[in-house]
Amino acid sequence: MGVRLSASKTYKTQVNFDMINEAGKKEKQSFEAEFKRLTRDQVKDLVESGKSDNEMVSEVMVGWKLTNTDTGEDLPFTDVSRDALLTIPGTGGVTMLAFLETVGASRQKN
């Protein structure tokens, strides 16, 4: 067993959330986000910055694999498409939570 001390500059993780459709039913939504790999101090500074979830996501999310369920086509990652996703209520929060869970910042102390 061992520990790899050098790591890639980014990593990918799944983001899952529910969205209410026109009929009032929950629809499962998901995409694979690509995040910057930050140091412990960078994560701490980001969390303590007072920025909104959407602002923090804009800083740490650098790519995705996201299929537009309306068209069935992959949606390229751009600042405009990212901002469009973040207009959906709650997506900034769940995306930031996925990031924080992968860096251990969302864990509660016992």
PDB file of C-alpha atoms in Angstrom:
ATOM      1  CA  MET A   1       0.000   0.000   0.000  1.00  0.00           C
ATOM      2  CA  GLY A   2       1.092   3.565  -0.480  1.00  0.00           C
ATOM      3  CA  VAL A   3       0.096   7.128  -1.076  1.00  0.00           C
ATOM      4  CA  ARG A   4       0.502   9.028  -4.322  1.00  0.00           C
ATOM      5  CA  LEU A   5       1.886  12.463  -3.444  1.00  0.00           C
ATOM      6  CA  SER A   6       1.643  13.892  -6.940  1.00  0.00           C
ATOM      7  CA  ALA A   7      -1.821  14.168  -8.424  1.00  0.00           C
ATOM      8  CA  SER A   8      -3.458  15.505 -11.548  1.00  0.00           C
ATOM      9  CA  LYS A   9      -4.484  19.166 -11.635  1.00  0.00           C
ATOM     10  CA  THR A  10      -8.159  18.197 -12.047  1.00  0.00           C
ATOM     11  CA  TYR A  11     -10.488  15.302 -11.222  1.00  0.00           C
ATOM     12  CA  LYS A  12     -14.012  14.212 -12.115  1.00  0.00           C
ATOM     13  CA  THR A  13     -16.965  13.304  -9.933  1.00  0.00           C
ATOM     14  CA  GLN A  14     -20.684  12.710 -10.358  1.00  0.00           C
ATOM     15  CA  VAL A  15     -23.220  15.406  -9.437  1.00  0.00           C
ATOM     16  CA  ASN A  16     -26.783  14.177  -8.836  1.00  0.00           C
ATOM     17  CA  PHE A  17     -29.920  16.157  -8.058  1.00  0.00           C
ATOM     18  CA  ASP A  18     -33.686  16.135  -8.552  1.00  0.00           C
ATOM     19  CA  MET A  19     -35.625  18.638 -10.622  1.00  0.00           C
ATOM     20  CA  ILE A  20     -39.399  19.035 -10.592  1.00  0.00           C
ATOM     21  CA  ASN A  21     -40.902  18.577 -14.052  1.00  0.00           C
ATOM     22  CA  GLU A  22     -44.016  20.189 -15.542  1.00  0.00           C
ATOM     23  CA  ALA A  23     -46.240  17.522 -13.947  1.00  0.00           C
ATOM     24  CA  GLY A  24     -44.811  18.219 -10.479  1.00  0.00           C
ATOM     25  CA  LYS A  25     -42.821  14.967 -10.378  1.00  0.00           C
ATOM     26  CA  LYS A  26     -39.182  14.669  -9.410  1.00  0.00           C
ATOM     27  CA  GLU A  27     -36.824  13.871 -12.281  1.00  0.00           C
ATOM     28  CA  LYS A  28     -33.341  12.613 -11.536  1.00  0.00           C
ATOM     29  CA  GLN A  29     -30.625  14.724 -13.132  1.00  0.00           C
ATOM     30  CA  SER A  30     -26.895  14.050 -13.239  1.00  0.00           C
ATOM     31  CA  PHE A  31     -23.667  15.062 -14.888  1.00  0.00           C
ATOM     32  CA  GLU A  32     -19.971  14.453 -14.403  1.00  0.00           C
ATOM     33  CA  ALA A  33     -18.193  17.576 -13.171  1.00  0.00           C
ATOM     34  CA  GLU A  34     -14.486  18.205 -13.588  1.00  0.00           C
ATOM     35  CA  PHE A  35     -13.023  20.192 -10.709  1.00  0.00           C
ATOM     36  CA  LYS A  36      -9.688  21.843 -10.049  1.00  0.00           C
ATOM     37  CA  ARG A  37      -7.668  19.975  -7.443  1.00  0.00           C
ATOM     38  CA  LEU A  38      -7.062  22.540  -4.710  1.00  0.00           C
ATOM     39  CA  THR A  39      -4.741  22.392  -1.733  1.00  0.00           C
ATOM     40  CA  ARG A  40      -6.168  22.213   1.782  1.00  0.00           C
ATOM     41  CA  ASP A  41      -5.444  25.921   2.308  1.00  0.00           C
ATOM     42  CA  GLN A  42      -7.078  26.865  -1.002  1.00  0.00           C
ATOM     43  CA  VAL A  43     -10.237  24.932  -0.044  1.00  0.00           C
ATOM     44  CA  LYS A  44     -10.294  26.625   3.361  1.00  0.00           C
ATOM     45  CA  ASP A  45      -9.885  30.068   1.780  1.00  0.00           C
ATOM     46  CA  LEU A  46     -12.645  29.346  -0.739  1.00  0.00           C
ATOM     47  CA  VAL A  47     -15.095  28.135   1.914  1.00  0.00           C
ATOM     48  CA  GLU A  48     -14.342  31.121   4.145  1.00  0.00           C
ATOM     49  CA  SER A  49     -14.499  33.640   1.270  1.00  0.00           C
ATOM     50  CA  GLY A  50     -18.189  34.431   1.724  1.00  0.00           C
ATOM     51  CA  LYS A  51     -18.835  33.774  -1.976  1.00  0.00           C
ATOM     52  CA  SER A  52     -22.105  32.239  -3.133  1.00  0.00           C
ATOM     53  CA  ASP A  53     -22.279  28.604  -4.242  1.00  0.00           C
ATOM     54  CA  ASN A  54     -22.545  29.745  -7.865  1.00  0.00           C
ATOM     55  CA  GLU A  55     -19.457  31.945  -7.527  1.00  0.00           C
ATOM     56  CA  MET A  56     -17.466  29.123  -5.939  1.00  0.00           C
ATOM     57  CA  VAL A  57     -18.591  26.642  -8.616  1.00  0.00           C
ATOM     58  CA  SER A  58     -17.473  29.127 -11.275  1.00  0.00           C
ATOM     59  CA  GLU A  59     -14.006  29.080  -9.694  1.00  0.00           C
ATOM     60  CA  VAL A  60     -13.553  25.330  -9.239  1.00  0.00           C
ATOM     61  CA  MET A  61     -15.514  23.633 -12.054  1.00  0.00           C
ATOM     62  CA  VAL A  62     -13.428  23.541 -15.228  1.00  0.00           C
ATOM     63  CA  GLY A  63     -15.314  21.011 -17.335  1.00  0.00           C
ATOM     64  CA  TRP A  64     -18.059  18.419 -17.483  1.00  0.00           C
ATOM     65  CA  LYS A  65     -19.679  15.570 -19.328  1.00  0.00           C
ATOM     66  CA  LEU A  66     -23.261  16.753 -19.559  1.00  0.00           C
ATOM     67  CA  THR A  67     -25.934  15.484 -21.916  1.00  0.00           C
ATOM     68  CA  ASN A  68     -28.813  17.797 -22.734  1.00  0.00           C
ATOM     69  CA  THR A  69     -31.803  15.527 -22.057  1.00  0.00           C
ATOM     70  CA  ASP A  70     -33.988  17.659 -24.358  1.00  0.00           C
ATOM     71  CA  THR A  71     -31.773  16.986 -27.401  1.00  0.00           C
ATOM     72  CA  GLY A  72     -29.761  13.915 -26.368  1.00  0.00           C
ATOM     73  CA  GLU A  73     -26.573  15.743 -27.347  1.00  0.00           C
ATOM     74  CA  ASP A  74     -23.522  16.412 -25.211  1.00  0.00           C
ATOM     75  CA  LEU A  75     -23.313  20.047 -24.152  1.00  0.00           C
ATOM     76  CA  PRO A  76     -19.822  21.526 -24.424  1.00  0.00           C
ATOM     77  CA  PHE A  77     -18.511  23.207 -21.290  1.00  0.00           C
ATOM     78  CA  THR A  78     -18.238  26.975 -21.680  1.00  0.00           C
ATOM     79  CA  ASP A  79     -18.689  29.872 -19.272  1.00  0.00           C
ATOM     80  CA  VAL A  80     -22.075  30.528 -20.909  1.00  0.00           C
ATOM     81  CA  SER A  81     -23.296  26.911 -20.613  1.00  0.00           C
ATOM     82  CA  ARG A  82     -22.011  26.706 -17.010  1.00  0.00           C
ATOM     83  CA  ASP A  83     -23.850  29.900 -16.129  1.00  0.00           C
ATOM     84  CA  ALA A  84     -27.020  28.536 -17.798  1.00  0.00           C
ATOM     85  CA  LEU A  85     -26.820  25.410 -15.624  1.00  0.00           C
ATOM     86  CA  LEU A  86     -26.353  27.539 -12.521  1.00  0.00           C
ATOM     87  CA  THR A  87     -29.607  29.415 -13.230  1.00  0.00           C
ATOM     88  CA  ILE A  88     -31.481  26.233 -12.283  1.00  0.00           C
ATOM     89  CA  PRO A  89     -32.358  26.681  -8.595  1.00  0.00           C
ATOM     90  CA  GLY A  90     -30.183  24.537  -6.339  1.00  0.00           C
ATOM     91  CA  THR A  91     -27.648  23.373  -8.930  1.00  0.00           C
ATOM     92  CA  GLY A  92     -24.906  25.600  -7.544  1.00  0.00           C
ATOM     93  CA  GLY A  93     -25.458  24.182  -4.073  1.00  0.00           C
ATOM     94  CA  VAL A  94     -25.454  20.513  -5.089  1.00  0.00           C
ATOM     95  CA  THR A  95     -22.453  21.020  -7.369  1.00  0.00           C
ATOM     96  CA  MET A  96     -20.496  22.735  -4.604  1.00  0.00           C
ATOM     97  CA  LEU A  97     -21.535  20.027  -2.144  1.00  0.00           C
ATOM     98  CA  ALA A  98     -20.202  17.361  -4.536  1.00  0.00           C
ATOM     99  CA  PHE A  99     -16.897  19.245  -4.677  1.00  0.00           C
ATOM    100  CA  LEU A 100     -16.695  19.658  -0.900  1.00  0.00           C
ATOM    101  CA  GLU A 101     -17.517  15.985  -0.307  1.00  0.00           C
ATOM    102  CA  THR A 102     -14.618  14.941  -2.541  1.00  0.00           C
ATOM    103  CA  VAL A 103     -12.139  17.100  -0.636  1.00  0.00           C
ATOM    104  CA  GLY A 104     -13.442  16.156   2.797  1.00  0.00           C
ATOM    105  CA  ALA A 105     -14.584  19.687   3.642  1.00  0.00           C
ATOM    106  CA  SER A 106     -18.227  18.713   4.118  1.00  0.00           C
ATOM    107  CA  ARG A 107     -17.521  16.141   6.816  1.00  0.00           C
ATOM    108  CA  GLN A 108     -18.821  16.969  10.240  1.00  0.00           C
ATOM    109  CA  LYS A 109     -16.532  16.757  13.237  1.00  0.00           C
ATOM    110  CA  ASN A 110     -17.549  14.244  15.890  1.00  0.00           C
TER     111      ASN A 110
END
